[in-house]
Amino acid sequence: MFFMNLVWQRFTLSSLPLKEYLATSYVHRSLVGLLSSWRQTSVLIQWGDAIAAALLSLVYALAPFASSTLIGLLLGACVAFWLLLTLSDEATPANVSSVTPIHLLVLLYWGVAAIATALSPVKKAALNDLGTLTLYLLLFALCARILRSPRLRSWIIILYLHVSLIVSVYGLRQWFFGATALATWVDPESPLSKTTRVYSYLGNPNLLAGYLLPAVIFSLVAIFAWQGWIKKLLALTMLIVNTACLILTFSRGGWIGLVVAILAVMALLVYWKSVEMPRFWRTWSLPIVLGGLIGILVLAVLFVEPVRLRVFSIFADRQDSSNNFRRNVWDAVFEMIRDRPVFGIGPGHNSFNKVYPLYQRPRYTALSAYSILFEVTVETGFVGLACFLWLIIVTFNTAFLQMRRLRQFRSVEGFWLIGAIAILLGMLAHGTVDTVWYRPEVNTLWWLIVALIASYWTPLAQNQTNLSNLEPTVN
């Protein structure tokens, strides 16, 4: 058992002496602190974290409403400011310890993507998309830095929840007053072909479902994390409105993600509360809660016709036009992977759009592989897929370790980690059959959640009783 634990710690980088390595790294010492003397006299940098939080706030406040071009410009501003902050940092132990195993895996994934770009058959398109990927990964770096402050972490989460509430309210308005379908989102031969699928400000119901999934889970855990009945009622209102709007997207992938996320968050909440439970409830609460949720889902499938039709269409294989479309795209994608299995065709949808037409079936044009795992493999090959899966495993392991640490001290901060774990599971489940994950509205949220987990990281050997930086999430 000791040997297996040691192997797991090595694999997940849990015991990696990052602090010691970075303290002696020539590259780290050469770059970090390069402008530290300027920092002492600069009013701008003295307010650096607040300014960075303001830039992030603009990204997450405008993401559902703004064009991809504007979001790209804001991401560029975030990256530029992150670079300025990093170069002007002092090489203190606090700044050194802000680099986590997740950062290393993100950097490794970027390196694999860079190699895929160099080997791409469409280098110009791949290079352009590598730049876009770099923006997202450095957004993660800035978020991980800023979210280490409990107050700024709380602010970003609250901001996102209020913006998502606005998005959901408009989506519910579309349901009650009707909305024109902007594309063929349902099999035209299905009894639901005339059903309104809400899309709010995002223009696509599948994209809206991907955007709202984190809001549903965060509003659920906020009921436990926020102090005071007024705040808890606000969280409950957000939960009801966001969940209703997500369900009314009739996005099958979104529903799959929602079910996975809800089951995960309830299981983790039971685990969190189990230390306070009598022996009977410690044993049976999890089966009762999960069994109850599954029972409600089964009843909904049996007695709510729209739900039953959408759920059964998942198993209709090629008899459903949406399923048939994906199957034909996947057949072409498998051929693309077969021809370039090691490093793929290069990152991004521009590379995909250049290469996919050479493999596509007649009349089945596509902008992506309609699956995160297939898309990663097409873009960066099996090397990139292995790196991506390693990143996911390290992220979940970090989240579980820190959640267990916070559970010992009953810190409300642990609820956000519970939410983050469930959100990532839900987004991955949704992403197995869709690629809304690559849209700015969803991709920025993905890296926010990963950064949230990274912001809690402490070295395995560090004294776990040091919780002096933990504060209540909402004052």
mmCIF file of N, CA and C in Angstrom, residues 250-301:
data_model
loop_
_atom_site.group_PDB
_atom_site.id
_atom_site.type_symbol
_atom_site.label_atom_id
_atom_site.label_comp_id
_atom_site.label_asym_id
_atom_site.label_seq_id
_atom_site.Cartn_x
_atom_site.Cartn_y
_atom_site.Cartn_z
ATOM 1 N N PHE A 250 -33.295 21.876 -23.611
ATOM 2 C CA PHE A 250 -33.500 20.552 -24.207
ATOM 3 C C PHE A 250 -32.214 20.038 -24.844
ATOM 4 N N SER A 251 -31.088 20.431 -24.266
ATOM 5 C CA SER A 251 -29.789 19.948 -24.725
ATOM 6 C C SER A 251 -29.505 18.609 -24.058
ATOM 7 N N ARG A 252 -29.438 17.543 -24.856
ATOM 8 C CA ARG A 252 -29.202 16.223 -24.281
ATOM 9 C C ARG A 252 -27.827 16.156 -23.626
ATOM 10 N N GLY A 253 -26.823 16.754 -24.274
ATOM 11 C CA GLY A 253 -25.500 16.797 -23.662
ATOM 12 C C GLY A 253 -25.514 17.597 -22.373
ATOM 13 N N GLY A 254 -26.251 18.711 -22.375
ATOM 14 C CA GLY A 254 -26.374 19.516 -21.166
ATOM 15 C C GLY A 254 -27.063 18.751 -20.053
ATOM 16 N N TRP A 255 -28.099 17.973 -20.408
ATOM 17 C CA TRP A 255 -28.791 17.167 -19.403
ATOM 18 C C TRP A 255 -27.867 16.100 -18.830
ATOM 19 N N ILE A 256 -27.088 15.454 -19.701
ATOM 20 C CA ILE A 256 -26.134 14.453 -19.216
ATOM 21 C C ILE A 256 -25.152 15.083 -18.232
ATOM 22 N N GLY A 257 -24.610 16.243 -18.624
ATOM 23 C CA GLY A 257 -23.686 16.953 -17.744
ATOM 24 C C GLY A 257 -24.334 17.344 -16.432
ATOM 25 N N LEU A 258 -25.600 17.784 -16.486
ATOM 26 C CA LEU A 258 -26.316 18.199 -15.277
ATOM 27 C C LEU A 258 -26.518 17.015 -14.335
ATOM 28 N N VAL A 259 -26.927 15.874 -14.886
ATOM 29 C CA VAL A 259 -27.147 14.689 -14.051
ATOM 30 C C VAL A 259 -25.845 14.257 -13.387
ATOM 31 N N VAL A 260 -24.759 14.191 -14.158
ATOM 32 C CA VAL A 260 -23.467 13.793 -13.607
ATOM 33 C C VAL A 260 -23.024 14.765 -12.515
ATOM 34 N N ALA A 261 -23.156 16.069 -12.787
ATOM 35 C CA ALA A 261 -22.722 17.083 -11.825
ATOM 36 C C ALA A 261 -23.552 17.050 -10.550
ATOM 37 N N ILE A 262 -24.875 16.888 -10.688
ATOM 38 C CA ILE A 262 -25.746 16.844 -9.510
ATOM 39 C C ILE A 262 -25.436 15.623 -8.652
ATOM 40 N N LEU A 263 -25.281 14.464 -9.290
ATOM 41 C CA LEU A 263 -24.953 13.260 -8.528
ATOM 42 C C LEU A 263 -23.611 13.425 -7.816
ATOM 43 N N ALA A 264 -22.644 14.023 -8.514
ATOM 44 C CA ALA A 264 -21.315 14.211 -7.909
ATOM 45 C C ALA A 264 -21.375 15.183 -6.741
ATOM 46 N N VAL A 265 -22.057 16.304 -6.919
ATOM 47 C CA VAL A 265 -22.081 17.311 -5.850
ATOM 48 C C VAL A 265 -22.833 16.792 -4.633
ATOM 49 N N MET A 266 -23.904 16.016 -4.852
ATOM 50 C CA MET A 266 -24.632 15.480 -3.700
ATOM 51 C C MET A 266 -23.796 14.449 -2.961
ATOM 52 N N ALA A 267 -23.075 13.601 -3.700
ATOM 53 C CA ALA A 267 -22.204 12.620 -3.057
ATOM 54 C C ALA A 267 -21.120 13.306 -2.234
ATOM 55 N N LEU A 268 -20.541 14.364 -2.777
ATOM 56 C CA LEU A 268 -19.482 15.088 -2.066
ATOM 57 C C LEU A 268 -20.026 15.848 -0.863
ATOM 58 N N LEU A 269 -21.240 16.387 -0.968
ATOM 59 C CA LEU A 269 -21.849 17.078 0.168
ATOM 60 C C LEU A 269 -22.140 16.094 1.302
ATOM 61 N N VAL A 270 -22.598 14.894 0.947
ATOM 62 C CA VAL A 270 -22.822 13.871 1.969
ATOM 63 C C VAL A 270 -21.501 13.499 2.641
ATOM 64 N N TYR A 271 -20.459 13.337 1.838
ATOM 65 C CA TYR A 271 -19.129 13.038 2.395
ATOM 66 C C TYR A 271 -18.681 14.159 3.336
ATOM 67 N N TRP A 272 -18.900 15.408 2.924
ATOM 68 C CA TRP A 272 -18.485 16.556 3.731
ATOM 69 C C TRP A 272 -19.225 16.578 5.066
ATOM 70 N N LYS A 273 -20.520 16.288 5.033
ATOM 71 C CA LYS A 273 -21.350 16.356 6.240
ATOM 72 C C LYS A 273 -21.283 15.087 7.087
ATOM 73 N N SER A 274 -20.676 14.025 6.552
ATOM 74 C CA SER A 274 -20.730 12.738 7.243
ATOM 75 C C SER A 274 -20.069 12.758 8.617
ATOM 76 N N VAL A 275 -19.089 13.634 8.830
ATOM 77 C CA VAL A 275 -18.414 13.685 10.134
ATOM 78 C C VAL A 275 -19.352 14.163 11.234
ATOM 79 N N GLU A 276 -20.446 14.832 10.852
ATOM 80 C CA GLU A 276 -21.398 15.342 11.836
ATOM 81 C C GLU A 276 -22.579 14.395 12.006
ATOM 82 N N MET A 277 -22.655 13.322 11.220
ATOM 83 C CA MET A 277 -23.832 12.453 11.197
ATOM 84 C C MET A 277 -23.721 11.322 12.218
ATOM 85 N N PRO A 278 -24.875 10.853 12.716
ATOM 86 C CA PRO A 278 -24.876 9.609 13.501
ATOM 87 C C PRO A 278 -24.429 8.432 12.625
ATOM 88 N N ARG A 279 -24.099 7.330 13.274
ATOM 89 C CA ARG A 279 -23.541 6.185 12.555
ATOM 90 C C ARG A 279 -24.475 5.676 11.455
ATOM 91 N N PHE A 280 -25.774 5.608 11.728
ATOM 92 C CA PHE A 280 -26.729 5.114 10.729
ATOM 93 C C PHE A 280 -26.685 5.951 9.463
ATOM 94 N N TRP A 281 -26.720 7.290 9.629
ATOM 95 C CA TRP A 281 -26.771 8.167 8.461
ATOM 96 C C TRP A 281 -25.431 8.216 7.734
ATOM 97 N N ARG A 282 -24.328 8.002 8.459
ATOM 98 C CA ARG A 282 -23.035 7.919 7.779
ATOM 99 C C ARG A 282 -23.011 6.742 6.812
ATOM 100 N N THR A 283 -23.713 5.672 7.181
ATOM 101 C CA THR A 283 -23.724 4.467 6.353
ATOM 102 C C THR A 283 -24.726 4.570 5.204
ATOM 103 N N TRP A 284 -25.904 5.118 5.486
ATOM 104 C CA TRP A 284 -27.005 5.018 4.533
ATOM 105 C C TRP A 284 -27.375 6.322 3.835
ATOM 106 N N SER A 285 -26.820 7.448 4.254
ATOM 107 C CA SER A 285 -27.233 8.718 3.644
ATOM 108 C C SER A 285 -26.886 8.788 2.161
ATOM 109 N N LEU A 286 -25.683 8.316 1.792
ATOM 110 C CA LEU A 286 -25.293 8.370 0.384
ATOM 111 C C LEU A 286 -26.193 7.494 -0.495
ATOM 112 N N PRO A 287 -26.439 6.208 -0.139
ATOM 113 C CA PRO A 287 -27.371 5.428 -0.966
ATOM 114 C C PRO A 287 -28.766 6.033 -1.040
ATOM 115 N N ILE A 288 -29.235 6.615 0.078
ATOM 116 C CA ILE A 288 -30.576 7.208 0.082
ATOM 117 C C ILE A 288 -30.635 8.424 -0.836
ATOM 118 N N VAL A 289 -29.636 9.311 -0.720
ATOM 119 C CA VAL A 289 -29.639 10.531 -1.542
ATOM 120 C C VAL A 289 -29.499 10.204 -3.028
ATOM 121 N N LEU A 290 -28.497 9.373 -3.365
ATOM 122 C CA LEU A 290 -28.290 9.034 -4.773
ATOM 123 C C LEU A 290 -29.452 8.208 -5.321
ATOM 124 N N GLY A 291 -29.976 7.284 -4.500
ATOM 125 C CA GLY A 291 -31.136 6.505 -4.941
ATOM 126 C C GLY A 291 -32.352 7.385 -5.175
ATOM 127 N N GLY A 292 -32.549 8.378 -4.292
ATOM 128 C CA GLY A 292 -33.659 9.305 -4.474
ATOM 129 C C GLY A 292 -33.532 10.130 -5.742
ATOM 130 N N LEU A 293 -32.323 10.629 -6.003
ATOM 131 C CA LEU A 293 -32.107 11.419 -7.219
ATOM 132 C C LEU A 293 -32.324 10.584 -8.475
ATOM 133 N N ILE A 294 -31.801 9.360 -8.463
ATOM 134 C CA ILE A 294 -31.985 8.482 -9.618
ATOM 135 C C ILE A 294 -33.466 8.145 -9.787
ATOM 136 N N GLY A 295 -34.180 7.960 -8.656
ATOM 137 C CA GLY A 295 -35.618 7.684 -8.731
ATOM 138 C C GLY A 295 -36.385 8.837 -9.347
ATOM 139 N N ILE A 296 -36.034 10.071 -8.954
ATOM 140 C CA ILE A 296 -36.693 11.248 -9.538
ATOM 141 C C ILE A 296 -36.430 11.315 -11.037
ATOM 142 N N LEU A 297 -35.201 11.007 -11.435
ATOM 143 C CA LEU A 297 -34.852 11.015 -12.857
ATOM 144 C C LEU A 297 -35.653 9.973 -13.621
ATOM 145 N N VAL A 298 -35.781 8.770 -13.051
ATOM 146 C CA VAL A 298 -36.553 7.712 -13.710
ATOM 147 C C VAL A 298 -38.016 8.111 -13.837
ATOM 148 N N LEU A 299 -38.580 8.702 -12.795
ATOM 149 C CA LEU A 299 -39.976 9.150 -12.853
ATOM 150 C C LEU A 299 -40.176 10.225 -13.914
ATOM 151 N N ALA A 300 -39.200 11.147 -14.018
ATOM 152 C CA ALA A 300 -39.294 12.187 -15.039
ATOM 153 C C ALA A 300 -39.277 11.583 -16.441
ATOM 154 N N VAL A 301 -38.428 10.581 -16.634
ATOM 155 C CA VAL A 301 -38.351 9.930 -17.950
ATOM 156 C C VAL A 301 -39.653 9.193 -18.264
#
